[in-house]
Amino acid sequence: MHKCLSKFIHRKQRWFRYSLARTYQVISSAPVDELWRTVVDLADVSWHPILSSTNVPCGVVPKPGLIYQAVTRLGPIPVRIFVEMVRPGELLSVRVIAIPGIEERVTYRVESTVCGNCISYSVTLKGWLSPLVWSFSRPYAAKVAAALAAAAEKAADGLPRVANKPKNSFEF
């Protein structure tokens, strides 16, 4: 009897586990360095359609183990964000801890391609509340990569350009 009951409970637990994953990619004309600078500037999330502000001081470089708080635009819901992995110039992976019953992992990836520079935003939701949270956050998540690329292009346009000098010129 006990063995049969444990199988039933085990099956019930598996039934409530959901996992949703989605990746959004955008090709940008901004340089890879500017895209990366925009991703790792944790204090300025003005481009982000879901987050409105963070408690990170300006100039903090994300490193694995860093935990900070952010407030969402959807409501005054404070969320904690844990930096899991950083590969400078390539990848930033964070875990969002908002409410029990949901686990969200977000990965930003920057890479140079033949067509231009690509920024990808991957979201993975796990937990029994993931279908409900996904239904609310999906329209906003679809805009994150495009908003990031637009912010990096705007910042790249605002930078002073350095004129290239011919290689054979001599200065006296």
C-alpha atoms as a PDB file:
ATOM      1  CA  MET A   1       0.000   0.000   0.000  1.00  0.00           C
ATOM      2  CA  HIS A   2       2.789   2.426   0.940  1.00  0.00           C
ATOM      3  CA  LYS A   3       4.648   1.674  -2.307  1.00  0.00           C
ATOM      4  CA  CYS A   4       1.546   2.345  -4.400  1.00  0.00           C
ATOM      5  CA  LEU A   5       0.908   5.637  -2.579  1.00  0.00           C
ATOM      6  CA  SER A   6       4.473   6.846  -3.136  1.00  0.00           C
ATOM      7  CA  LYS A   7       4.182   6.134  -6.904  1.00  0.00           C
ATOM      8  CA  PHE A   8       0.943   8.136  -7.047  1.00  0.00           C
ATOM      9  CA  ILE A   9       2.515  11.102  -5.228  1.00  0.00           C
ATOM     10  CA  HIS A  10       5.598  10.935  -7.457  1.00  0.00           C
ATOM     11  CA  ARG A  11       3.408  11.016 -10.579  1.00  0.00           C
ATOM     12  CA  LYS A  12       1.436  13.968  -9.200  1.00  0.00           C
ATOM     13  CA  GLN A  13       4.656  15.932  -8.577  1.00  0.00           C
ATOM     14  CA  ARG A  14       5.827  15.387 -12.150  1.00  0.00           C
ATOM     15  CA  TRP A  15       2.472  16.527 -13.485  1.00  0.00           C
ATOM     16  CA  PHE A  16       2.850  19.985 -11.894  1.00  0.00           C
ATOM     17  CA  ARG A  17       6.350  20.665 -13.244  1.00  0.00           C
ATOM     18  CA  TYR A  18       6.357  22.970 -16.232  1.00  0.00           C
ATOM     19  CA  SER A  19       9.243  24.367 -18.195  1.00  0.00           C
ATOM     20  CA  LEU A  20       8.894  27.099 -20.797  1.00  0.00           C
ATOM     21  CA  ALA A  21      11.838  28.362 -22.831  1.00  0.00           C
ATOM     22  CA  ARG A  22      12.065  30.975 -25.548  1.00  0.00           C
ATOM     23  CA  THR A  23      14.928  32.799 -27.306  1.00  0.00           C
ATOM     24  CA  TYR A  24      14.621  36.142 -29.047  1.00  0.00           C
ATOM     25  CA  GLN A  25      17.356  37.377 -31.418  1.00  0.00           C
ATOM     26  CA  VAL A  26      17.934  40.746 -33.064  1.00  0.00           C
ATOM     27  CA  ILE A  27      20.618  41.843 -35.522  1.00  0.00           C
ATOM     28  CA  SER A  28      22.033  45.240 -34.600  1.00  0.00           C
ATOM     29  CA  SER A  29      24.297  47.737 -36.305  1.00  0.00           C
ATOM     30  CA  ALA A  30      25.848  48.731 -32.968  1.00  0.00           C
ATOM     31  CA  PRO A  31      29.366  47.451 -32.254  1.00  0.00           C
ATOM     32  CA  VAL A  32      29.691  44.354 -30.074  1.00  0.00           C
ATOM     33  CA  ASP A  33      31.484  46.372 -27.378  1.00  0.00           C
ATOM     34  CA  GLU A  34      28.595  48.838 -27.159  1.00  0.00           C
ATOM     35  CA  LEU A  35      26.037  46.006 -26.982  1.00  0.00           C
ATOM     36  CA  TRP A  36      28.023  44.384 -24.191  1.00  0.00           C
ATOM     37  CA  ARG A  37      28.381  47.696 -22.328  1.00  0.00           C
ATOM     38  CA  THR A  38      24.601  48.154 -22.454  1.00  0.00           C
ATOM     39  CA  VAL A  39      23.962  44.614 -21.164  1.00  0.00           C
ATOM     40  CA  VAL A  40      26.355  44.832 -18.208  1.00  0.00           C
ATOM     41  CA  ASP A  41      25.279  48.309 -17.082  1.00  0.00           C
ATOM     42  CA  LEU A  42      23.069  46.959 -14.308  1.00  0.00           C
ATOM     43  CA  ALA A  43      22.281  50.425 -12.921  1.00  0.00           C
ATOM     44  CA  ASP A  44      20.670  51.687 -16.158  1.00  0.00           C
ATOM     45  CA  VAL A  45      17.723  49.539 -17.168  1.00  0.00           C
ATOM     46  CA  SER A  46      15.784  52.360 -18.825  1.00  0.00           C
ATOM     47  CA  TRP A  47      15.697  50.341 -22.072  1.00  0.00           C
ATOM     48  CA  HIS A  48      14.236  47.243 -20.374  1.00  0.00           C
ATOM     49  CA  PRO A  49      10.459  46.805 -20.898  1.00  0.00           C
ATOM     50  CA  ILE A  50      10.022  44.706 -17.728  1.00  0.00           C
ATOM     51  CA  LEU A  51      12.417  46.281 -15.173  1.00  0.00           C
ATOM     52  CA  SER A  52      12.081  49.895 -14.109  1.00  0.00           C
ATOM     53  CA  SER A  53      14.988  50.315 -11.667  1.00  0.00           C
ATOM     54  CA  THR A  54      17.694  48.467  -9.729  1.00  0.00           C
ATOM     55  CA  ASN A  55      19.583  49.090  -6.507  1.00  0.00           C
ATOM     56  CA  VAL A  56      23.012  48.637  -8.140  1.00  0.00           C
ATOM     57  CA  PRO A  57      25.405  51.605  -7.926  1.00  0.00           C
ATOM     58  CA  CYS A  58      26.780  52.963 -11.212  1.00  0.00           C
ATOM     59  CA  GLY A  59      29.943  51.280 -12.432  1.00  0.00           C
ATOM     60  CA  VAL A  60      29.448  47.883 -10.759  1.00  0.00           C
ATOM     61  CA  VAL A  61      30.739  45.101 -12.999  1.00  0.00           C
ATOM     62  CA  PRO A  62      28.588  41.949 -12.864  1.00  0.00           C
ATOM     63  CA  LYS A  63      30.411  38.965 -11.412  1.00  0.00           C
ATOM     64  CA  PRO A  64      29.086  35.516 -10.528  1.00  0.00           C
ATOM     65  CA  GLY A  65      27.475  35.586  -7.102  1.00  0.00           C
ATOM     66  CA  LEU A  66      26.278  39.201  -7.250  1.00  0.00           C
ATOM     67  CA  ILE A  67      22.734  39.583  -5.902  1.00  0.00           C
ATOM     68  CA  TYR A  68      20.758  42.767  -6.437  1.00  0.00           C
ATOM     69  CA  GLN A  69      17.160  43.945  -6.381  1.00  0.00           C
ATOM     70  CA  ALA A  70      15.036  45.339  -9.188  1.00  0.00           C
ATOM     71  CA  VAL A  71      11.505  46.701  -9.412  1.00  0.00           C
ATOM     72  CA  THR A  72       9.211  45.711 -12.277  1.00  0.00           C
ATOM     73  CA  ARG A  73       7.133  48.004 -14.474  1.00  0.00           C
ATOM     74  CA  LEU A  74       4.185  45.607 -14.165  1.00  0.00           C
ATOM     75  CA  GLY A  75       3.642  46.668 -10.569  1.00  0.00           C
ATOM     76  CA  PRO A  76       5.613  47.491  -7.452  1.00  0.00           C
ATOM     77  CA  ILE A  77       6.941  43.958  -7.238  1.00  0.00           C
ATOM     78  CA  PRO A  78      10.542  43.791  -5.977  1.00  0.00           C
ATOM     79  CA  VAL A  79      12.521  40.906  -7.442  1.00  0.00           C
ATOM     80  CA  ARG A  80      15.953  39.630  -6.539  1.00  0.00           C
ATOM     81  CA  ILE A  81      18.388  38.902  -9.340  1.00  0.00           C
ATOM     82  CA  PHE A  82      21.347  36.556  -8.933  1.00  0.00           C
ATOM     83  CA  VAL A  83      24.211  36.680 -11.453  1.00  0.00           C
ATOM     84  CA  GLU A  84      25.094  33.080 -12.315  1.00  0.00           C
ATOM     85  CA  MET A  85      27.657  33.260 -15.085  1.00  0.00           C
ATOM     86  CA  VAL A  86      29.584  35.955 -16.925  1.00  0.00           C
ATOM     87  CA  ARG A  87      31.801  35.521 -19.964  1.00  0.00           C
ATOM     88  CA  PRO A  88      33.069  39.051 -20.699  1.00  0.00           C
ATOM     89  CA  GLY A  89      32.029  40.261 -24.122  1.00  0.00           C
ATOM     90  CA  GLU A  90      29.872  37.180 -24.768  1.00  0.00           C
ATOM     91  CA  LEU A  91      27.376  35.999 -22.164  1.00  0.00           C
ATOM     92  CA  LEU A  92      25.560  37.123 -19.027  1.00  0.00           C
ATOM     93  CA  SER A  93      23.311  34.615 -17.258  1.00  0.00           C
ATOM     94  CA  VAL A  94      21.092  35.632 -14.331  1.00  0.00           C
ATOM     95  CA  ARG A  95      18.455  33.935 -12.233  1.00  0.00           C
ATOM     96  CA  VAL A  96      15.374  35.942 -11.254  1.00  0.00           C
ATOM     97  CA  ILE A  97      13.854  35.147  -7.861  1.00  0.00           C
ATOM     98  CA  ALA A  98      10.436  36.776  -7.597  1.00  0.00           C
ATOM     99  CA  ILE A  99       7.885  34.508  -5.953  1.00  0.00           C
ATOM    100  CA  PRO A 100       7.835  30.897  -4.747  1.00  0.00           C
ATOM    101  CA  GLY A 101       6.637  28.471  -7.410  1.00  0.00           C
ATOM    102  CA  ILE A 102       8.539  30.078 -10.267  1.00  0.00           C
ATOM    103  CA  GLU A 103      12.179  29.981 -11.317  1.00  0.00           C
ATOM    104  CA  GLU A 104      13.317  32.203 -14.162  1.00  0.00           C
ATOM    105  CA  ARG A 105      16.704  32.063 -15.861  1.00  0.00           C
ATOM    106  CA  VAL A 106      17.637  34.827 -18.302  1.00  0.00           C
ATOM    107  CA  THR A 107      20.645  34.720 -20.630  1.00  0.00           C
ATOM    108  CA  TYR A 108      21.961  37.604 -22.700  1.00  0.00           C
ATOM    109  CA  ARG A 109      24.354  36.580 -25.491  1.00  0.00           C
ATOM    110  CA  VAL A 110      26.265  38.982 -27.746  1.00  0.00           C
ATOM    111  CA  GLU A 111      28.047  37.744 -30.857  1.00  0.00           C
ATOM    112  CA  SER A 112      29.342  39.034 -34.140  1.00  0.00           C
ATOM    113  CA  THR A 113      27.873  37.477 -37.287  1.00  0.00           C
ATOM    114  CA  VAL A 114      28.237  37.990 -41.028  1.00  0.00           C
ATOM    115  CA  CYS A 115      25.007  40.037 -41.207  1.00  0.00           C
ATOM    116  CA  GLY A 116      25.866  42.260 -38.222  1.00  0.00           C
ATOM    117  CA  ASN A 117      26.069  41.910 -34.485  1.00  0.00           C
ATOM    118  CA  CYS A 118      23.511  39.634 -32.884  1.00  0.00           C
ATOM    119  CA  ILE A 119      22.002  40.042 -29.433  1.00  0.00           C
ATOM    120  CA  SER A 120      19.963  37.137 -28.104  1.00  0.00           C
ATOM    121  CA  TYR A 121      17.742  37.084 -25.045  1.00  0.00           C
ATOM    122  CA  SER A 122      16.785  33.650 -23.699  1.00  0.00           C
ATOM    123  CA  VAL A 123      14.150  33.099 -21.028  1.00  0.00           C
ATOM    124  CA  THR A 124      13.533  29.803 -19.252  1.00  0.00           C
ATOM    125  CA  LEU A 125      10.688  29.539 -16.767  1.00  0.00           C
ATOM    126  CA  LYS A 126      10.302  26.545 -14.457  1.00  0.00           C
ATOM    127  CA  GLY A 127       7.744  25.807 -11.802  1.00  0.00           C
ATOM    128  CA  TRP A 128       4.052  25.265 -11.437  1.00  0.00           C
ATOM    129  CA  LEU A 129       3.274  28.985 -11.836  1.00  0.00           C
ATOM    130  CA  SER A 130       5.243  29.314 -15.074  1.00  0.00           C
ATOM    131  CA  PRO A 131       2.221  29.168 -17.456  1.00  0.00           C
ATOM    132  CA  LEU A 132       0.506  31.976 -15.563  1.00  0.00           C
ATOM    133  CA  VAL A 133       3.638  34.151 -15.359  1.00  0.00           C
ATOM    134  CA  TRP A 134       4.457  33.441 -19.014  1.00  0.00           C
ATOM    135  CA  SER A 135       1.031  34.632 -20.148  1.00  0.00           C
ATOM    136  CA  PHE A 136       1.650  38.011 -18.485  1.00  0.00           C
ATOM    137  CA  SER A 137       5.329  38.468 -19.361  1.00  0.00           C
ATOM    138  CA  ARG A 138       5.441  37.094 -22.942  1.00  0.00           C
ATOM    139  CA  PRO A 139       4.587  40.383 -24.740  1.00  0.00           C
ATOM    140  CA  TYR A 140       7.255  42.198 -22.710  1.00  0.00           C
ATOM    141  CA  ALA A 141       9.892  39.482 -23.122  1.00  0.00           C
ATOM    142  CA  ALA A 142       9.509  39.646 -26.896  1.00  0.00           C
ATOM    143  CA  LYS A 143      10.590  43.311 -26.809  1.00  0.00           C
ATOM    144  CA  VAL A 144      13.714  42.971 -24.623  1.00  0.00           C
ATOM    145  CA  ALA A 145      16.245  42.092 -27.350  1.00  0.00           C
ATOM    146  CA  ALA A 146      14.935  44.789 -29.705  1.00  0.00           C
ATOM    147  CA  ALA A 147      14.962  47.417 -26.934  1.00  0.00           C
ATOM    148  CA  LEU A 148      18.513  46.435 -25.979  1.00  0.00           C
ATOM    149  CA  ALA A 149      19.705  46.726 -29.576  1.00  0.00           C
ATOM    150  CA  ALA A 150      17.981  50.111 -29.975  1.00  0.00           C
ATOM    151  CA  ALA A 151      19.574  51.446 -26.766  1.00  0.00           C
ATOM    152  CA  ALA A 152      23.032  50.271 -27.862  1.00  0.00           C
ATOM    153  CA  GLU A 153      22.608  51.815 -31.329  1.00  0.00           C
ATOM    154  CA  LYS A 154      21.489  55.100 -29.770  1.00  0.00           C
ATOM    155  CA  ALA A 155      24.498  55.080 -27.421  1.00  0.00           C
ATOM    156  CA  ALA A 156      26.835  54.218 -30.319  1.00  0.00           C
ATOM    157  CA  ASP A 157      25.468  57.137 -32.365  1.00  0.00           C
ATOM    158  CA  GLY A 158      26.103  59.515 -29.457  1.00  0.00           C
ATOM    159  CA  LEU A 159      29.779  58.586 -29.170  1.00  0.00           C
ATOM    160  CA  PRO A 160      32.323  60.864 -30.801  1.00  0.00           C
ATOM    161  CA  ARG A 161      33.727  59.247 -33.912  1.00  0.00           C
ATOM    162  CA  VAL A 162      37.482  59.045 -34.412  1.00  0.00           C
ATOM    163  CA  ALA A 163      38.549  59.748 -37.977  1.00  0.00           C
ATOM    164  CA  ASN A 164      40.908  57.197 -39.477  1.00  0.00           C
ATOM    165  CA  LYS A 165      44.150  58.650 -40.749  1.00  0.00           C
ATOM    166  CA  PRO A 166      45.822  57.264 -43.849  1.00  0.00           C
ATOM    167  CA  LYS A 167      48.618  54.815 -43.015  1.00  0.00           C
ATOM    168  CA  ASN A 168      51.228  56.579 -45.125  1.00  0.00           C
ATOM    169  CA  SER A 169      50.800  60.024 -43.570  1.00  0.00           C
ATOM    170  CA  PHE A 170      53.581  61.456 -41.440  1.00  0.00           C
ATOM    171  CA  GLU A 171      53.101  63.983 -38.671  1.00  0.00           C
ATOM    172  CA  PHE A 172      55.822  66.486 -37.847  1.00  0.00           C
END
